[in-house]
CSV table of C-alpha atoms in Angstrom, one decimal:
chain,number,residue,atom,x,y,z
A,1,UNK,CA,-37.4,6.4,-50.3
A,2,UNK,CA,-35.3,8.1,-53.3
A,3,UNK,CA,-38.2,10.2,-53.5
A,4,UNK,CA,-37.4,12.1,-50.0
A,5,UNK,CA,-33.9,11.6,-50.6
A,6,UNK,CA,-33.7,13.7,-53.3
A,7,UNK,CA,-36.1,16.1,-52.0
A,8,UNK,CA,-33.6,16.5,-48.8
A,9,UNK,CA,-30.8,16.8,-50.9
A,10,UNK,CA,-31.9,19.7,-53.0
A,11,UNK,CA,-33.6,21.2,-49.6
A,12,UNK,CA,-30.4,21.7,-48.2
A,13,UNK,CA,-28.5,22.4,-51.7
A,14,UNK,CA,-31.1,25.6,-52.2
A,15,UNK,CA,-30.7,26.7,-48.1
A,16,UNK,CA,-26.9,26.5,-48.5
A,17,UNK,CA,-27.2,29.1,-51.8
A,18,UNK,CA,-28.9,31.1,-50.1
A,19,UNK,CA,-26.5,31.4,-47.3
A,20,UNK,CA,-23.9,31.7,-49.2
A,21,UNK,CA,-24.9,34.1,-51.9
A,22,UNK,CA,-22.0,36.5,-53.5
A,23,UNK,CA,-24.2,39.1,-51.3
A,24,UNK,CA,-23.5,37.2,-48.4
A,25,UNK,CA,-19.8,36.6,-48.9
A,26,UNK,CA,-19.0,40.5,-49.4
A,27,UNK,CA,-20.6,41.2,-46.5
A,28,UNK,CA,-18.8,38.8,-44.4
A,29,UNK,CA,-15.4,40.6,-46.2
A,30,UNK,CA,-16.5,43.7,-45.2
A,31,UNK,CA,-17.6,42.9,-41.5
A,32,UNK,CA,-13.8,42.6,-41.1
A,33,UNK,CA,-13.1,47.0,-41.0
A,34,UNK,CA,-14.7,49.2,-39.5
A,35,UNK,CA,-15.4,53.1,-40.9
A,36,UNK,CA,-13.5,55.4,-38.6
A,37,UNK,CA,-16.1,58.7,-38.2
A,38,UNK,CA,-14.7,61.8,-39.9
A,39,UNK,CA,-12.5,63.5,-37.0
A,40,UNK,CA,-13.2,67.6,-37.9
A,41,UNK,CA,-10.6,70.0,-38.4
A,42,UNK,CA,-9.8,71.7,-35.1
A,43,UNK,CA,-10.9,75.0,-34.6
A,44,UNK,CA,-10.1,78.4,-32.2
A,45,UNK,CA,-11.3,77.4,-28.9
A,46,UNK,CA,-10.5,73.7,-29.2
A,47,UNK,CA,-8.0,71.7,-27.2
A,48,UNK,CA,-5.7,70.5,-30.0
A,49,UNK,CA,-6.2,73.9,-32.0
A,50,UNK,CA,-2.5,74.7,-33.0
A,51,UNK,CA,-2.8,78.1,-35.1
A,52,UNK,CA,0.7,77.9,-36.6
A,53,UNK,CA,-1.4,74.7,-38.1
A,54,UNK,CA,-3.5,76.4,-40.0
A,55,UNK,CA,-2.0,76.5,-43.1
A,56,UNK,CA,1.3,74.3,-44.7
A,57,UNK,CA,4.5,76.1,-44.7
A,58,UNK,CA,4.7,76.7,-48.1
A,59,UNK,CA,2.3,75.8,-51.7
A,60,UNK,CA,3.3,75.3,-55.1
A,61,UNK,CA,0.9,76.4,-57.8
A,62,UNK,CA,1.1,76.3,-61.6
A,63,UNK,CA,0.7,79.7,-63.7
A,64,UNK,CA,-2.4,78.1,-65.1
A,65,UNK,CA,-4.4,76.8,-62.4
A,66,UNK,CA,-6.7,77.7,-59.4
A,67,UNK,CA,-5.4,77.9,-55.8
A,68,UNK,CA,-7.7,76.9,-53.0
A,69,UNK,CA,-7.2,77.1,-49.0
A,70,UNK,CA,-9.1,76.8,-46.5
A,71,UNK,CA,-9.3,78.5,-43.1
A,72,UNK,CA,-10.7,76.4,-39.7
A,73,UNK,CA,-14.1,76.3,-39.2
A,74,UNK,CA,-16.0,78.2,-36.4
A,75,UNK,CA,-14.6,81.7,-36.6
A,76,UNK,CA,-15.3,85.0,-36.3
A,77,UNK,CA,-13.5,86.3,-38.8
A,78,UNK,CA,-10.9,85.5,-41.6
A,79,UNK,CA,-8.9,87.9,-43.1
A,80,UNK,CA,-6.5,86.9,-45.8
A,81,UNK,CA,-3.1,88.9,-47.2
A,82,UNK,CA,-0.6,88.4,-49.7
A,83,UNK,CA,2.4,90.5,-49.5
A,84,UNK,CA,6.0,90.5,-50.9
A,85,UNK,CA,8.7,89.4,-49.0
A,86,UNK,CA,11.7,90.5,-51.2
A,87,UNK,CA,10.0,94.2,-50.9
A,88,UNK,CA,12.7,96.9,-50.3
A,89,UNK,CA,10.5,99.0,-47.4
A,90,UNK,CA,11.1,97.8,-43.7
A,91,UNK,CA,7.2,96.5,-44.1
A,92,UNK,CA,6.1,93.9,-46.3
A,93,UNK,CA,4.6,95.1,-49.4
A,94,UNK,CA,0.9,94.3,-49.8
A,95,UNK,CA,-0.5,92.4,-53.1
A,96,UNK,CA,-3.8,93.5,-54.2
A,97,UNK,CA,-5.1,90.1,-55.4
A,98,UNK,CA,-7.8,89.4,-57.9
A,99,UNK,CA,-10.1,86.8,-56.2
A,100,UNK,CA,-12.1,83.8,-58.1
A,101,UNK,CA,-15.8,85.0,-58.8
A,102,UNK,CA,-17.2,86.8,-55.8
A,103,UNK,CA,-14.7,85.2,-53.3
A,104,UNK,CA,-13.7,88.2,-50.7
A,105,UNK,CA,-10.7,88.4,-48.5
A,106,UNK,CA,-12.9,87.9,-45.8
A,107,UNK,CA,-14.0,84.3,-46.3
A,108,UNK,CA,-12.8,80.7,-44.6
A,109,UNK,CA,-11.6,79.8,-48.3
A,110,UNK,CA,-9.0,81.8,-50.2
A,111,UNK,CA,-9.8,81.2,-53.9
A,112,UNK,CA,-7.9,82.9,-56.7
A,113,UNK,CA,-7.5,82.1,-60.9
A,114,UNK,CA,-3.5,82.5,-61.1
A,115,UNK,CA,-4.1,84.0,-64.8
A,116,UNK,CA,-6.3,86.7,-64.0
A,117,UNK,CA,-4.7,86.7,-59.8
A,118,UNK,CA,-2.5,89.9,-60.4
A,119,UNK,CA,0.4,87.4,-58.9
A,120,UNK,CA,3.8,87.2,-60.7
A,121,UNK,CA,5.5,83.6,-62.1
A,122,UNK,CA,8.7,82.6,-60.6
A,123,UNK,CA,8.0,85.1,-57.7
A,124,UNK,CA,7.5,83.6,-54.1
A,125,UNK,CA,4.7,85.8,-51.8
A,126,UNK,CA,3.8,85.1,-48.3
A,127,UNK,CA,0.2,84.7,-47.3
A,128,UNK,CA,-0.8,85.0,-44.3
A,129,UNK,CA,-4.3,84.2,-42.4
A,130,UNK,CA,-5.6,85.9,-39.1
A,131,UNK,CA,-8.8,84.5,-37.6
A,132,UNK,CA,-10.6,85.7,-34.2
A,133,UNK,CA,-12.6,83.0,-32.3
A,134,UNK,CA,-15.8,84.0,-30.8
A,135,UNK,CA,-14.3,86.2,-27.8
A,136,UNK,CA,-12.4,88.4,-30.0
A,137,UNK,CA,-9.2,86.5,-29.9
A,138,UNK,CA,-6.6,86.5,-32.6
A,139,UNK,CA,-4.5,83.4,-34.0
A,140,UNK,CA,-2.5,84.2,-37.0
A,141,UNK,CA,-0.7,81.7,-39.6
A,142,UNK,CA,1.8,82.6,-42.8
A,143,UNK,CA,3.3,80.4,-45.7
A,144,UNK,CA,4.7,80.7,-48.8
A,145,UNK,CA,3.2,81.1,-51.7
A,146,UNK,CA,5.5,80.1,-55.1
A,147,UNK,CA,3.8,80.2,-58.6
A,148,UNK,CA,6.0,78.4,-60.6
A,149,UNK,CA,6.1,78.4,-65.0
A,150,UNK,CA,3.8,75.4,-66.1
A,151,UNK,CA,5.2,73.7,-68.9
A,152,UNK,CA,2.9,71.1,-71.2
A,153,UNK,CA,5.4,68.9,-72.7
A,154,UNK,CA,3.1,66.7,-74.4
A,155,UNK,CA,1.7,69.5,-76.2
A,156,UNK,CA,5.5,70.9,-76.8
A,157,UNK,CA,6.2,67.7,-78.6
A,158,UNK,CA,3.4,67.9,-81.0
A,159,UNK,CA,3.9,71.5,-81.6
A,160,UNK,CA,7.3,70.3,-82.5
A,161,UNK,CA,6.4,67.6,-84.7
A,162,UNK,CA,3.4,69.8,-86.3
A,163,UNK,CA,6.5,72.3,-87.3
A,164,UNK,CA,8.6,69.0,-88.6
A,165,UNK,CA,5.8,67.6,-91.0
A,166,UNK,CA,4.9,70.8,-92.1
A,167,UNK,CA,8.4,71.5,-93.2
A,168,UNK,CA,8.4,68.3,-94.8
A,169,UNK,CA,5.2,68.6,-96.9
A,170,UNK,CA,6.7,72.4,-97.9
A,171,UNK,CA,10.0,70.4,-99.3
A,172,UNK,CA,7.9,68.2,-100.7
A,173,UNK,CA,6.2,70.1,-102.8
A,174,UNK,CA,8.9,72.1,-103.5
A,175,UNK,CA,10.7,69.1,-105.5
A,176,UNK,CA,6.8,68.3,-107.1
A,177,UNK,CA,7.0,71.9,-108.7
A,178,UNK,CA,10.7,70.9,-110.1
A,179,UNK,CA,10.2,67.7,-111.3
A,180,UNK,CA,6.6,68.9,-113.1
A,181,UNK,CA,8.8,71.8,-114.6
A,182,UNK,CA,11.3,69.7,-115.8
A,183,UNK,CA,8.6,67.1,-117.3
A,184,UNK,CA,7.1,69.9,-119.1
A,185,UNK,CA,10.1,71.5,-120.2
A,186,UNK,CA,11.3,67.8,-121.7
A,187,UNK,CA,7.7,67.5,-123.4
A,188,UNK,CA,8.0,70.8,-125.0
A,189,UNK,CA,11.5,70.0,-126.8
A,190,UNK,CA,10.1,66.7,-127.9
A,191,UNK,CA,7.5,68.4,-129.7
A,192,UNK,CA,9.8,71.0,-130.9
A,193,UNK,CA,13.2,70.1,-131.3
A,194,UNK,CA,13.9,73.3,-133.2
A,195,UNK,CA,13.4,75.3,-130.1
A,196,UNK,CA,16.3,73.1,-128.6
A,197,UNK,CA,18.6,74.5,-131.0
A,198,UNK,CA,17.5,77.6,-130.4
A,199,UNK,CA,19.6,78.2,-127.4
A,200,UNK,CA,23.4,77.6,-129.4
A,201,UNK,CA,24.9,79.9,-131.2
A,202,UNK,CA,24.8,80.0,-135.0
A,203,UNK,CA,27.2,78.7,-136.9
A,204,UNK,CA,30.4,80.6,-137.7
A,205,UNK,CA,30.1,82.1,-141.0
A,206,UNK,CA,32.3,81.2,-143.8
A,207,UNK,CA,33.4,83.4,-146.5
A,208,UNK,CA,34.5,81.6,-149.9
A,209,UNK,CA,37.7,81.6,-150.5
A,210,UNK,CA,39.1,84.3,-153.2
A,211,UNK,CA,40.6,82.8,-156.3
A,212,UNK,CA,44.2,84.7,-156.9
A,213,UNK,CA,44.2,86.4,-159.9
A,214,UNK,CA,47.3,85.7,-162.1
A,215,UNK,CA,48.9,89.0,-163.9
A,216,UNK,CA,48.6,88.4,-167.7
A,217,UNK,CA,52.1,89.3,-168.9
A,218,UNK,CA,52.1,91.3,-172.4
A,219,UNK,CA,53.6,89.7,-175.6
């Protein structure tokens, strides 16, 4: 009878780990959400296509890195252009702009190096996009475009602090070479006081004094 007792109890100890595994337990976490299906970027031709949505009102890129923007999907055609806003002619002034690797004007994504871009720092361009949808009609978008100065601070500080310890060794050494000259100097008049004395000035000479000569008076 204690037999099948303990051969119940450890029945329904080894069902209940199984049930409730760690496997088990994340899964019955996770049955909680639910994955929302990737909703796609409206395009020309679509209900809740806006095209003064294509692109934010303005981006901010460093002088060092890589811009990247992307048109909608499904068109005809893309054409990208980067002009100058400030330029003194009644029409915008048109940038020629150096493209990343073999990335053309013509493309959904505008890619450009800001090093090798042809684009100024601390000047502000406008891009604009124009796309046509499959019947020839054109929607058409503009931003801003700021490069801004990139500044590495970190690597300011340790420039600075390169500058500060090489300065320091350079003083360093500086009072080595003195005292070593001054410990050699001091060894070399211990071992030859004369040359210490060589340095004063010689004695005054003395001349002996004259004995007065007393007239002999004649008898």
């Amino acid at each position: 009878m204690k037999k099948l007792c303990l051969i119940l109890l450890l029945s329904i100890l080894m069902l209940t780990g199984c049930k409730n595994n760690i496997q088990t337990m994340l899964d019955d976490y996770n049955s909680s959400f639910s994955i929302l299906p990737e909703k796609p970027l409206p395009s020309p031709g679509d209900i809740d296509f806006v095209a003064s949505e294509m692109l934010y009102s303005e981006y901010y890129v460093a002088s060092d890195d890589t811009l990247n923007i992307s048109g909608p999907y499904n068109c005809n055609s893309y054409l990208w252009v980067v002009t100058k806003p400030d330029s003194t002619t009644d029409k915008d002034e048109v940038v020629n702009i150096n493209l990343y690797d073999s990335y053309t004007l013509n493309e959904r994504e505008f890619v450009t190096y800001i090093p090798d871009s042809g684009l100024e720092v601390g000047k502000t361009y406008r891009l604009t996009l124009t796309v046509t949808d499959k019947e020839g009609n054109e929607y058409k978008d503009s931003c801003g475009l700021v490069i801004y100065k990139h500044y590495d601070f970190n690597q300011e500080t340790l420039e600075q602090e390169a500058k500060r310890l090489e300065a320091e060794r350079k003083r360093f050494e500086e009072m080595a070479e003195k005292e070593k000259e001054k410990a050699e100097k001091e060894k070399s008049e211990a071992e030859n006081p004369e040359e210490k004395d060589s340095g004063a000035d010689p004695p005054a000479e003395t001349t002996p004094d004259k004995k007065t000569e007393v007239p002999q008076t004649e008898e």
